[in-house]
Each structure stands twice: as C-alpha cells, then as structure tokens.
C-alpha cells in the first residue's frame, strides 16, 4: 500500500524519516515548491501545490487504495479532506490533528483522527521518563562507586521479587557476588524460593547485625528499614513497592507503592540504563513479578505489565517450570498413594488425609492436584507436620470463598483463613486432641469432613 503524506511543511517527512520502508513507499504532497525541492534533494518523491485543490491529488494519481496521512496545520481540515475524497472516494485517511475535539467522524467515515497531543503522550512521555530514570541510575552509580563491599539486604525470608531485585541492582552497579553481597538476617524457607536459588545458582548469605560494619554501602530492595528488628545505620539506597514507611534515614530512595513488584522498578532501571539483561536475570525478574502479582491478577499496574511483557521473551521458561513445580521426594508418592486410597468424596468435595508428611509444601501441592479430579469443586487435603495439623483447601473459584469456609470450619481450633479459591488452617496437635480426641487417620478425616461440610452449609 502506498502512503501519501499530505502537509504544508516537511513535518511528516521529519516524522517518517528513519523509517526506511515507509519512506520508500511514500509520496509527499507539500504546500510550496521550495519544500518540494528540498525533499527532492534528499531523494524523496514529492509534489507541491494547493492542498485544498483537487488538481494536486489528480497529479498524484490518488486512488482509494492509498493510505493518506494528513496533517492540515492550523486550518480546518474539511476543505482538504473534500478535495482528497473527491479524487479518491472512500480512501482511508489518518488525520493528525492539533485539536482533539472535532466531530469529523459522522461526515467522514473513512477518516481516523490522531490528535497531536497523543504524539506527546505515547511517544515523548515514555522517553522523558526514561531520561529521568537514566539520571537516577547515574546518581545511584555515583553513590556506590568506589565502595569496596556493598550489602544488598532483603527481608527475613526473601521472596522471588526481593531476590530478583537484588540481582538486578548488582547488575545495575556492574558488580559481582563478592563486591555486592546479597544477604538476609533470616533464611529462605519456601520450596519455590529455594528452587529459584538452586536452579539459577543464586547465593543469598545469612548475616547478623554485627556484620553490618563490614560493608561500605547498604542497599535495601523490596523492604524498608523499619521492617527489621535489627538496628540499621543510615542506609544508602532503598528501592521498594510497599507503602512508604516513616522514620528512617537513607541517602537515596525510590518507593513506588503503586507498583505490583520491585522487580518491575528494577527492570525499568536496567532498560533505561541499557544494561544487558542476562537470561538468568530476566528469568528471576519475570518470576519476581509473576509471583508478587499472582500472574498480574493482584496489584499489577501498566508498568508491571510492560516489564512482564518485555521480560517474557528473554526468560528461560523451562527453568521457570522447574522453579514453580519443585521436585517431589520419591517417598511423597507413597504418602500421596496412601492418602488417595482413603479418599472421601462428598457433595463435590474431595477429602484426603495424608497422615505424617515430611514437608509442609506437599499438602497444598496435593490439594492443587486433587482439584483436577472430574466433577470436583473443592479439595481438602490434610496432614501432620512438626506437631501441627495442616489443612489446605482449594476450590474452583466460582463457589463460596475458601477463606470464609476455612474460618468457619477450623477457626476455633487454630489459625484459619485465605482467599477466594485457596485457604489453609494450621492446628496445634494438642488443640486437636483436646477437641476431637482422635488422631487415627480415618477418624481425623471424618472429623475434617464433618466440620467442613457443616461450615459449607452454614455459610450458604
Ligand atoms: Mn515485592
């Protein structure tokens, strides 16, 4: 399709210049001979004439197969449009207008209006934001320059968003694992988070308050100083997306509480500074956004979506699968097999009691699995883990909220609650024994079935 660009000046040429493919298939119609000559000297095909006259468009052999790009300038576009459409009836016209509110649509059904202010909003504004980010990156780099050892501190049980943000900051500062140590006062406990570190070979050290003096600079990612019980000195940088906390000192800060993940902020930094984002880093950042926003379902903003889409193409999705579905220990299969052989299905709910379980994460994992059974709307999987009875509840999402049912069924025995489609109860064995007396697997399952179904009915 030929593009015919119509404007008094060479503005449209400036706009399309650099876009070789469009430029080559374009004809420029301009208002005066001098502009035409200037364009011709640059090897551009151009004609000049009165834009309101049909003769110009006849000379251009305009047809309704051409795409017309029209920038009428300050004058009203109707007379130009009439001339164009008289020569090429029904031709598609993209009208670049300085005024946004003009009711052209009804009279000119083939004309699409693109207001000039949108050019600013869609093209220049992101560029200006990037320019500001570049300045901020320069400031951060300047501040950390020359430091021998940098501490990148995360919350006590670092999650993927924190770990990925730490890695990203290290890359932004151009440092390695010895010159920028990623650390926590606590330890990583969740199996997916351990899998993230194992699969991507990320080291997170454990430090104590007394170790802080060994570092020349301290940066916090995905957390702010008041969260810690440990006393921190004045820190150097805080990048976080949690609500802004008060009462701490930091040299530099970037708190964006509207964001779904700190990984999104860090992705913006890396992109603005044109840092090469390795596959390992992009996989971590992608997973950081994904897990903090529950696949962009919770608290994700446009910025999160943009970072997510950008990282999608760079991330290693095979590694992600290995992270998100941690390996099952072989003996867990026996536990599952025994539990499944004594399953009970009542009113669309599948109940399985696993007895003693080696890892707490196996229970929710099996609850997810049981929900896939045909005709099942609820799955309730329980097991004993280190002196507690854990109960994981899942549902298909269009039934009653799982959190409510969990509270009603088990709230009197221990902690119980959750979301719309996933909930959990944790009951000390002592408490269970006092109320329900029985610990024998069949009896435990029966008690859970009764409590659950009663809660489900009450809530209706
Ligand atoms: Mn986070």
CSV table of C-alpha atoms and ligand atoms in Angstrom, one decimal:
chain,number,residue,atom,x,y,z
A,1,UNK,CA,0.0,0.0,0.0
A,2,UNK,CA,1.3,3.4,-0.9
A,3,UNK,CA,1.4,6.0,1.8
A,4,UNK,CA,0.6,9.6,0.7
A,5,UNK,CA,1.7,12.1,3.2
A,6,UNK,CA,-0.1,15.5,2.9
A,7,UNK,CA,1.1,18.5,4.8
A,8,UNK,CA,2.1,22.1,4.0
A,9,UNK,CA,5.6,21.7,5.5
A,10,UNK,CA,8.0,18.8,5.6
A,11,UNK,CA,6.8,17.9,9.1
A,12,UNK,CA,5.5,14.5,8.0
A,13,UNK,CA,8.8,13.8,6.3
A,14,UNK,CA,10.6,14.5,9.6
A,15,UNK,CA,8.2,12.2,11.3
A,16,UNK,CA,8.7,9.3,8.9
A,17,UNK,CA,12.4,9.9,8.3
A,18,UNK,CA,14.5,7.0,9.6
A,19,UNK,CA,11.6,4.6,8.9
A,20,UNK,CA,13.1,3.4,5.5
A,21,UNK,CA,10.4,1.1,4.5
A,22,UNK,CA,7.6,3.6,4.9
A,23,UNK,CA,9.6,6.3,3.4
A,24,UNK,CA,10.4,4.3,0.3
A,25,UNK,CA,6.7,3.7,-0.4
A,26,UNK,CA,5.6,7.2,0.4
A,27,UNK,CA,4.7,10.2,-1.8
A,28,UNK,CA,4.9,13.6,-0.1
A,29,UNK,CA,2.5,16.3,-1.1
A,30,UNK,CA,3.6,19.7,0.3
A,31,UNK,CA,2.4,23.3,0.1
A,32,UNK,CA,5.2,25.0,-1.8
A,33,UNK,CA,7.8,24.4,-4.4
A,34,UNK,CA,10.8,25.2,-2.2
A,35,UNK,CA,9.8,22.4,0.3
A,36,UNK,CA,9.3,20.1,-2.6
A,37,UNK,CA,12.8,20.8,-4.0
A,38,UNK,CA,14.3,20.3,-0.5
A,39,UNK,CA,12.7,16.9,-0.3
A,40,UNK,CA,13.7,16.0,-3.8
A,41,UNK,CA,17.3,16.8,-3.0
A,42,UNK,CA,17.1,14.1,-0.3
A,43,UNK,CA,15.9,11.6,-2.8
A,44,UNK,CA,12.3,11.8,-1.7
A,45,UNK,CA,9.4,11.7,-4.2
A,46,UNK,CA,7.3,14.9,-3.6
A,47,UNK,CA,4.8,17.1,-5.4
A,48,UNK,CA,3.7,20.6,-4.4
A,49,UNK,CA,0.5,22.5,-4.9
A,50,UNK,CA,-2.5,23.9,-3.1
A,51,UNK,CA,-3.6,21.3,-0.6
A,52,UNK,CA,-7.3,22.4,-1.0
A,53,UNK,CA,-7.2,21.8,-4.8
A,54,UNK,CA,-8.3,18.6,-6.4
A,55,UNK,CA,-5.7,19.1,-9.1
A,56,UNK,CA,-2.8,18.2,-6.7
A,57,UNK,CA,-4.4,14.8,-5.9
A,58,UNK,CA,-5.1,14.1,-9.6
A,59,UNK,CA,-1.4,14.8,-10.4
A,60,UNK,CA,-0.5,12.4,-7.6
A,61,UNK,CA,-2.9,9.8,-9.2
A,62,UNK,CA,-4.5,9.3,-5.8
A,63,UNK,CA,-6.8,6.2,-5.5
A,64,UNK,CA,-8.8,4.8,-2.7
A,65,UNK,CA,-6.1,2.1,-2.4
A,66,UNK,CA,-3.7,4.7,-1.0
A,67,UNK,CA,-3.3,5.4,2.8
A,68,UNK,CA,-3.4,9.1,3.3
A,69,UNK,CA,-1.6,10.7,6.1
A,70,UNK,CA,-2.9,14.2,6.5
A,71,UNK,CA,-1.5,17.0,8.7
A,72,UNK,CA,-3.6,20.1,7.9
A,73,UNK,CA,-1.8,22.5,10.2
A,74,UNK,CA,-3.8,25.2,11.9
A,75,UNK,CA,-6.5,25.5,9.4
A,76,UNK,CA,-9.7,23.4,9.5
A,77,UNK,CA,-9.2,20.1,7.6
A,78,UNK,CA,-12.6,19.9,5.9
A,79,UNK,CA,-11.7,21.6,2.6
A,80,UNK,CA,-8.5,19.5,2.1
A,81,UNK,CA,-10.5,16.3,3.0
A,82,UNK,CA,-13.2,17.2,0.5
A,83,UNK,CA,-10.6,17.6,-2.3
A,84,UNK,CA,-8.9,14.3,-1.4
A,85,UNK,CA,-12.1,12.3,-1.2
A,86,UNK,CA,-13.5,13.9,-4.4
A,87,UNK,CA,-10.4,12.4,-6.2
A,88,UNK,CA,-10.2,9.1,-4.2
A,89,UNK,CA,-13.7,8.4,-2.7
A,90,UNK,CA,-13.6,6.2,0.4
A,91,UNK,CA,-9.8,6.4,0.7
A,92,UNK,CA,-8.6,5.8,4.3
A,93,UNK,CA,-7.2,8.9,5.9
A,94,UNK,CA,-5.2,9.2,9.1
A,95,UNK,CA,-5.7,12.8,10.2
A,96,UNK,CA,-3.0,14.2,12.5
A,97,UNK,CA,-4.8,17.0,14.3
A,98,UNK,CA,-3.8,19.6,16.8
A,99,UNK,CA,-7.3,19.8,18.1
A,100,UNK,CA,-8.8,16.8,19.9
A,101,UNK,CA,-12.4,17.6,19.9
A,102,UNK,CA,-13.7,17.8,16.3
A,103,UNK,CA,-16.7,15.9,15.2
A,104,UNK,CA,-15.4,14.7,11.9
A,105,UNK,CA,-16.4,11.1,12.2
A,106,UNK,CA,-20.0,11.4,11.1
A,107,UNK,CA,-19.3,13.3,7.9
A,108,UNK,CA,-16.1,11.4,7.0
A,109,UNK,CA,-16.4,7.7,7.9
A,110,UNK,CA,-13.1,6.7,6.5
A,111,UNK,CA,-11.1,9.3,8.4
A,112,UNK,CA,-9.3,8.3,11.6
A,113,UNK,CA,-8.2,11.2,13.8
A,114,UNK,CA,-5.0,11.1,15.7
A,115,UNK,CA,-4.6,14.1,18.0
A,116,UNK,CA,-1.1,15.6,18.1
A,117,UNK,CA,-1.2,15.7,22.0
A,118,UNK,CA,-1.2,11.9,21.8
A,119,UNK,CA,2.1,12.0,20.0
A,120,UNK,CA,3.5,13.6,23.1
A,121,UNK,CA,1.7,11.2,25.4
A,122,UNK,CA,2.5,8.0,23.6
A,123,UNK,CA,6.0,8.7,22.3
A,124,UNK,CA,7.7,11.6,24.1
A,125,UNK,CA,6.4,10.9,27.6
A,126,UNK,CA,7.9,7.5,28.0
A,127,UNK,CA,11.2,8.8,26.5
A,128,UNK,CA,11.2,11.6,29.1
A,129,UNK,CA,10.5,9.1,31.9
A,130,UNK,CA,13.5,7.1,30.6
A,131,UNK,CA,15.7,10.2,30.5
A,132,UNK,CA,14.8,10.8,34.2
A,133,UNK,CA,15.5,7.2,35.1
A,134,UNK,CA,18.9,7.4,33.4
A,135,UNK,CA,19.7,10.4,35.6
A,136,UNK,CA,18.6,8.5,38.7
A,137,UNK,CA,20.7,5.5,37.7
A,138,UNK,CA,23.7,7.8,37.2
A,139,UNK,CA,23.1,9.2,40.7
A,140,UNK,CA,22.9,5.7,42.2
A,141,UNK,CA,26.0,4.5,40.4
A,142,UNK,CA,27.9,7.6,41.5
A,143,UNK,CA,27.0,7.0,45.1
A,144,UNK,CA,28.1,3.3,45.1
A,145,UNK,CA,31.2,4.0,43.1
A,146,UNK,CA,34.5,3.2,44.9
A,147,UNK,CA,32.8,1.2,47.6
A,148,UNK,CA,34.7,-2.0,48.2
A,149,UNK,CA,31.9,-4.1,49.6
A,150,UNK,CA,28.2,-3.4,49.0
A,151,UNK,CA,25.5,-5.1,51.0
A,152,UNK,CA,22.2,-5.8,49.2
A,153,UNK,CA,19.8,-6.5,52.1
A,154,UNK,CA,16.5,-8.3,51.7
A,155,UNK,CA,13.6,-9.2,54.1
A,156,UNK,CA,14.0,-12.1,56.5
A,157,UNK,CA,12.5,-14.8,54.3
A,158,UNK,CA,13.4,-13.3,50.9
A,159,UNK,CA,10.9,-14.0,48.2
A,160,UNK,CA,11.5,-14.1,44.4
A,161,UNK,CA,10.7,-10.4,44.0
A,162,UNK,CA,13.4,-9.5,46.5
A,163,UNK,CA,16.0,-12.0,45.2
A,164,UNK,CA,15.4,-10.8,41.6
A,165,UNK,CA,15.6,-7.2,42.6
A,166,UNK,CA,18.9,-7.8,44.4
A,167,UNK,CA,20.4,-9.5,41.3
A,168,UNK,CA,19.2,-6.6,39.2
A,169,UNK,CA,20.8,-4.0,41.5
A,170,UNK,CA,24.0,-5.9,41.3
A,171,UNK,CA,23.9,-5.8,37.5
A,172,UNK,CA,23.0,-2.2,37.5
A,173,UNK,CA,26.0,-1.4,39.6
A,174,UNK,CA,28.2,-3.6,37.4
A,175,UNK,CA,29.3,-5.7,40.5
A,176,UNK,CA,29.7,-9.4,41.2
A,177,UNK,CA,28.8,-11.7,44.1
A,178,UNK,CA,31.9,-10.6,46.2
A,179,UNK,CA,31.7,-6.9,45.6
A,180,UNK,CA,27.9,-6.8,46.1
A,181,UNK,CA,26.7,-9.4,48.6
A,182,UNK,CA,23.1,-10.4,48.6
A,183,UNK,CA,22.0,-11.2,52.2
A,184,UNK,CA,19.3,-11.6,54.8
A,185,UNK,CA,19.1,-11.7,58.6
A,186,UNK,CA,16.8,-14.7,58.2
A,187,UNK,CA,16.8,-17.5,55.7
A,188,UNK,CA,14.9,-18.6,52.6
A,189,UNK,CA,12.4,-21.2,53.5
A,190,UNK,CA,9.7,-21.6,50.9
A,191,UNK,CA,10.5,-24.5,48.5
A,192,UNK,CA,9.9,-22.4,45.3
A,193,UNK,CA,12.2,-19.7,46.6
A,194,UNK,CA,14.9,-22.3,47.4
A,195,UNK,CA,14.3,-23.8,43.9
A,196,UNK,CA,14.8,-20.4,42.4
A,197,UNK,CA,18.2,-20.0,44.0
A,198,UNK,CA,19.2,-23.6,43.2
A,199,UNK,CA,18.1,-23.6,39.5
A,200,UNK,CA,19.5,-20.1,38.8
A,201,UNK,CA,22.6,-20.6,41.0
A,202,UNK,CA,21.9,-17.5,43.2
A,203,UNK,CA,23.7,-17.2,46.5
A,204,UNK,CA,22.0,-15.5,49.4
A,205,UNK,CA,24.1,-15.1,52.5
A,206,UNK,CA,22.9,-15.0,56.1
A,207,UNK,CA,24.3,-12.1,58.1
A,208,UNK,CA,23.9,-10.7,61.6
A,209,UNK,CA,23.6,-7.1,62.8
A,210,UNK,CA,27.2,-7.3,64.0
A,211,UNK,CA,28.4,-7.9,60.3
A,212,UNK,CA,27.0,-4.7,59.0
A,213,UNK,CA,30.1,-2.7,59.7
A,214,UNK,CA,32.0,-4.9,57.1
A,215,UNK,CA,30.1,-3.1,54.3
A,216,UNK,CA,30.9,0.3,52.8
A,217,UNK,CA,27.4,0.8,51.4
A,218,UNK,CA,24.0,-0.7,52.3
A,219,UNK,CA,21.1,-1.0,49.8
A,220,UNK,CA,17.7,-2.4,50.6
A,221,UNK,CA,15.4,-3.9,48.0
A,222,UNK,CA,11.8,-4.9,48.3
A,223,UNK,CA,11.8,-3.8,52.0
A,224,UNK,CA,12.3,-0.7,54.1
A,225,UNK,CA,14.4,-0.4,57.3
A,226,UNK,CA,11.6,-0.2,59.9
A,227,UNK,CA,10.6,-3.8,59.0
A,228,UNK,CA,13.8,-5.1,60.7
A,229,UNK,CA,14.2,-5.7,64.4
A,230,UNK,CA,17.9,-5.2,63.9
A,231,UNK,CA,19.1,-1.6,64.1
A,232,UNK,CA,20.4,-0.4,60.8
A,233,UNK,CA,22.7,2.6,60.4
A,234,UNK,CA,21.7,5.2,57.9
A,235,UNK,CA,21.4,3.2,54.7
A,236,UNK,CA,22.4,4.3,51.2
A,237,UNK,CA,19.6,3.2,49.0
A,238,UNK,CA,16.0,1.8,49.4
A,239,UNK,CA,14.0,0.6,46.4
A,240,UNK,CA,10.6,-0.8,47.3
A,241,UNK,CA,7.0,-1.1,46.3
A,242,UNK,CA,5.4,-1.5,49.7
A,243,UNK,CA,3.7,1.5,51.3
A,244,UNK,CA,6.2,4.2,52.3
A,245,UNK,CA,7.4,3.8,55.9
A,246,UNK,CA,8.5,6.6,58.1
A,247,UNK,CA,11.3,7.2,60.5
A,248,UNK,CA,14.5,6.1,58.8
A,249,UNK,CA,17.4,7.6,57.1
A,250,UNK,CA,18.6,6.8,53.6
A,251,UNK,CA,20.7,8.7,51.1
A,252,UNK,CA,18.7,7.7,48.1
A,253,UNK,CA,15.2,6.2,47.8
A,254,UNK,CA,12.7,5.1,45.2
A,255,UNK,CA,9.5,3.9,46.8
A,256,UNK,CA,6.7,3.3,44.3
A,257,UNK,CA,3.8,1.8,46.3
A,258,UNK,CA,1.6,1.7,43.2
A,259,UNK,CA,3.8,-1.0,41.6
A,260,UNK,CA,3.0,-4.7,41.9
A,261,UNK,CA,6.6,-5.7,42.3
A,262,UNK,CA,10.1,-4.2,43.0
A,263,UNK,CA,11.3,-6.3,40.0
A,264,UNK,CA,9.2,-4.0,37.7
A,265,UNK,CA,11.1,-0.9,39.1
A,266,UNK,CA,14.4,-2.6,38.6
A,267,UNK,CA,13.5,-3.7,35.1
A,268,UNK,CA,12.8,-0.1,34.2
A,269,UNK,CA,16.2,0.9,35.6
A,270,UNK,CA,18.0,-1.8,33.6
A,271,UNK,CA,16.2,-0.8,30.4
A,272,UNK,CA,16.8,2.9,30.9
A,273,UNK,CA,20.5,2.4,31.5
A,274,UNK,CA,20.6,-0.1,28.6
A,275,UNK,CA,22.2,-2.8,30.8
A,276,UNK,CA,22.4,-6.1,29.1
A,277,UNK,CA,19.9,-8.3,30.9
A,278,UNK,CA,21.1,-11.9,31.0
A,279,UNK,CA,18.7,-14.9,30.7
A,280,UNK,CA,19.3,-15.7,34.4
A,281,UNK,CA,18.4,-12.2,35.5
A,282,UNK,CA,15.4,-11.9,33.2
A,283,UNK,CA,14.1,-15.2,34.4
A,284,UNK,CA,14.4,-14.1,38.0
A,285,UNK,CA,12.7,-10.7,37.4
A,286,UNK,CA,9.9,-12.3,35.4
A,287,UNK,CA,9.3,-14.8,38.2
A,288,UNK,CA,9.5,-11.9,40.7
A,289,UNK,CA,6.7,-10.0,39.0
A,290,UNK,CA,4.7,-13.1,38.4
A,291,UNK,CA,4.7,-14.3,42.0
A,292,UNK,CA,4.3,-10.9,43.6
A,293,UNK,CA,1.3,-10.1,41.4
A,294,UNK,CA,-0.2,-13.6,41.1
A,295,UNK,CA,0.3,-13.6,37.3
A,296,UNK,CA,-0.6,-9.9,37.2
A,297,UNK,CA,-4.0,-10.6,38.8
A,298,UNK,CA,-3.2,-8.8,42.0
A,299,UNK,CA,-2.0,-5.3,42.2
A,300,UNK,CA,-0.4,-5.3,38.8
A,301,UNK,CA,-0.2,-1.9,37.0
A,302,UNK,CA,0.6,-1.0,33.5
A,303,UNK,CA,4.2,-0.6,34.4
A,304,UNK,CA,4.2,-4.2,35.8
A,305,UNK,CA,2.6,-5.4,32.6
A,306,UNK,CA,5.2,-3.7,30.4
A,307,UNK,CA,8.1,-5.1,32.4
A,308,UNK,CA,6.4,-8.5,32.3
A,309,UNK,CA,5.9,-8.4,28.6
A,310,UNK,CA,9.5,-7.2,28.0
A,311,UNK,CA,10.9,-10.0,30.2
A,312,UNK,CA,8.7,-12.7,28.8
A,313,UNK,CA,10.7,-13.0,25.6
A,314,UNK,CA,14.1,-13.1,27.5
A,315,UNK,CA,13.2,-15.5,30.3
A,316,UNK,CA,14.0,-19.2,30.4
A,317,UNK,CA,10.6,-20.8,30.7
A,318,UNK,CA,12.0,-24.3,31.2
A,319,UNK,CA,13.9,-23.1,34.2
A,320,UNK,CA,10.7,-21.4,35.4
A,321,UNK,CA,8.8,-24.6,35.2
A,322,UNK,CA,11.4,-26.3,37.4
A,323,UNK,CA,11.2,-23.5,39.9
A,324,UNK,CA,7.4,-23.3,40.1
A,325,UNK,CA,6.9,-27.1,40.4
A,326,UNK,CA,9.6,-28.2,42.9
A,327,UNK,CA,10.7,-31.8,42.7
A,328,UNK,CA,8.7,-34.3,44.7
A,329,UNK,CA,10.6,-36.6,47.0
A,330,UNK,CA,10.0,-40.2,46.0
A,331,UNK,CA,8.6,-41.1,49.4
A,332,UNK,CA,6.0,-38.3,48.9
A,333,UNK,CA,4.4,-40.6,46.3
A,334,UNK,CA,3.8,-43.3,48.9
A,335,UNK,CA,2.2,-40.7,51.2
A,336,UNK,CA,0.0,-39.5,48.4
A,337,UNK,CA,-0.9,-43.0,47.3
A,338,UNK,CA,-1.9,-44.0,50.9
A,339,UNK,CA,-3.9,-40.8,51.3
A,340,UNK,CA,-5.7,-41.2,47.9
A,341,UNK,CA,-6.7,-44.8,48.7
A,342,UNK,CA,-8.7,-43.5,51.6
A,343,UNK,CA,-10.2,-40.5,49.9
A,344,UNK,CA,-13.7,-39.5,50.5
A,345,UNK,CA,-15.9,-37.6,48.0
A,346,UNK,CA,-18.9,-35.8,49.5
A,347,UNK,CA,-21.0,-33.1,47.8
A,348,UNK,CA,-18.4,-32.3,45.2
A,349,UNK,CA,-15.6,-32.1,47.7
A,350,UNK,CA,-12.6,-34.5,47.8
A,351,UNK,CA,-11.1,-35.1,51.2
A,352,UNK,CA,-7.7,-36.8,51.7
A,353,UNK,CA,-5.7,-37.1,54.9
A,354,UNK,CA,-2.1,-37.9,54.4
A,355,UNK,CA,-1.0,-38.7,57.9
A,356,UNK,CA,2.6,-37.6,58.8
A,357,UNK,CA,4.1,-35.6,56.0
A,358,UNK,CA,7.8,-34.8,55.5
A,359,UNK,CA,7.4,-31.3,54.1
A,360,UNK,CA,4.6,-28.8,54.7
A,361,UNK,CA,4.5,-27.7,51.0
A,362,UNK,CA,3.4,-31.2,49.9
A,363,UNK,CA,-0.1,-30.6,51.4
A,364,UNK,CA,-1.0,-27.5,49.2
A,365,UNK,CA,0.6,-29.2,46.2
A,366,UNK,CA,-1.6,-32.2,46.6
A,367,UNK,CA,-4.6,-30.0,47.2
A,368,UNK,CA,-4.0,-28.4,43.8
A,369,UNK,CA,-3.7,-31.8,42.3
A,370,UNK,CA,-6.9,-33.2,43.8
A,371,UNK,CA,-8.9,-30.2,42.5
A,372,UNK,CA,-8.2,-31.5,38.9
A,373,UNK,CA,-10.4,-34.6,39.5
A,374,UNK,CA,-13.5,-34.7,37.3
A,375,UNK,CA,-16.6,-33.1,38.9
A,376,UNK,CA,-14.7,-31.9,42.0
A,377,UNK,CA,-15.4,-28.3,43.2
A,378,UNK,CA,-13.5,-28.4,46.4
A,379,UNK,CA,-10.4,-30.3,47.6
A,380,UNK,CA,-9.4,-30.6,51.2
A,381,UNK,CA,-6.0,-32.2,51.9
A,382,UNK,CA,-4.6,-32.6,55.4
A,383,UNK,CA,-1.5,-33.9,57.1
A,384,UNK,CA,0.6,-33.7,60.2
A,385,UNK,CA,3.7,-31.6,60.0
A,386,UNK,CA,6.0,-31.0,63.0
A,387,UNK,CA,3.4,-31.1,65.8
A,388,UNK,CA,0.6,-29.4,63.7
A,389,UNK,CA,-2.3,-30.5,61.6
A,390,UNK,CA,-2.2,-28.6,58.3
A,391,UNK,CA,-5.3,-28.4,56.1
A,392,UNK,CA,-5.2,-27.0,52.6
A,393,UNK,CA,-8.4,-26.0,50.9
A,394,UNK,CA,-8.8,-25.3,47.2
A,395,UNK,CA,-11.9,-24.6,45.1
A,396,UNK,CA,-12.7,-23.9,41.5
A,397,UNK,CA,-13.3,-20.2,42.1
A,398,UNK,CA,-17.0,-19.8,41.3
A,399,UNK,CA,-18.2,-21.3,44.6
A,400,UNK,CA,-18.1,-19.8,48.1
A,401,UNK,CA,-14.9,-18.1,49.3
A,402,UNK,CA,-12.4,-20.7,50.6
A,403,UNK,CA,-11.1,-18.4,53.3
A,404,UNK,CA,-14.6,-18.0,54.8
A,405,UNK,CA,-15.3,-21.7,54.9
A,406,UNK,CA,-11.8,-22.4,56.4
A,407,UNK,CA,-12.5,-19.9,59.2
A,408,UNK,CA,-16.0,-21.3,59.9
A,409,UNK,CA,-14.8,-24.9,59.9
A,410,UNK,CA,-11.5,-24.7,61.8
A,411,UNK,CA,-11.2,-21.2,63.2
A,412,UNK,CA,-12.0,-22.3,66.7
A,413,UNK,CA,-9.0,-24.8,66.7
A,414,UNK,CA,-6.2,-22.7,65.3
A,415,UNK,CA,-5.3,-20.2,62.6
A,416,UNK,CA,-7.6,-20.5,59.5
A,417,UNK,CA,-8.2,-18.2,56.5
A,418,UNK,CA,-7.2,-17.4,53.0
A,419,UNK,CA,-8.5,-16.1,49.7
A,420,UNK,CA,-11.4,-16.8,47.3
A,421,UNK,CA,-10.0,-20.0,45.9
A,422,UNK,CA,-7.3,-21.1,48.3
A,423,UNK,CA,-7.2,-21.3,52.1
A,424,UNK,CA,-5.4,-23.0,54.9
A,425,UNK,CA,-5.8,-24.0,58.5
A,426,UNK,CA,-3.0,-24.8,60.9
A,427,UNK,CA,-4.0,-26.5,64.2
A,428,UNK,CA,-1.6,-27.5,67.0
A,429,UNK,CA,-1.9,-31.3,67.6
A,430,UNK,CA,-2.6,-30.6,71.3
A,431,UNK,CA,-5.6,-28.5,70.4
A,432,UNK,CA,-6.9,-31.1,68.0
A,433,UNK,CA,-6.6,-33.9,70.6
A,434,UNK,CA,-8.4,-31.8,73.2
A,435,UNK,CA,-11.4,-31.1,70.9
A,436,UNK,CA,-11.6,-34.0,68.5
A,437,UNK,CA,-9.7,-36.6,70.6
A,438,UNK,CA,-8.8,-39.0,67.8
A,439,UNK,CA,-5.5,-39.0,65.9
A,440,UNK,CA,-6.1,-42.2,63.9
A,441,UNK,CA,-6.1,-41.2,60.1
A,442,UNK,CA,-9.6,-42.4,59.4
A,443,UNK,CA,-11.0,-40.5,62.4
A,444,UNK,CA,-9.1,-37.3,61.6
A,445,UNK,CA,-10.5,-37.4,58.0
A,446,UNK,CA,-14.0,-38.0,59.3
A,447,UNK,CA,-13.8,-35.1,61.7
A,448,UNK,CA,-12.5,-32.8,58.9
A,449,UNK,CA,-15.3,-33.9,56.6
A,450,UNK,CA,-17.9,-33.2,59.2
A,451,UNK,CA,-16.6,-29.8,60.2
A,452,UNK,CA,-16.0,-28.8,56.5
A,453,UNK,CA,-19.5,-29.8,55.2
A,454,UNK,CA,-21.2,-28.2,58.2
A,455,UNK,CA,-19.3,-24.9,57.6
A,456,UNK,CA,-20.1,-25.1,53.8
A,457,UNK,CA,-23.9,-25.5,54.6
A,458,UNK,CA,-23.9,-22.8,57.3
A,459,UNK,CA,-22.3,-20.3,55.0
A,460,UNK,CA,-24.9,-20.8,52.2
B,1,LIG,MN1,7.7,-7.4,46.4
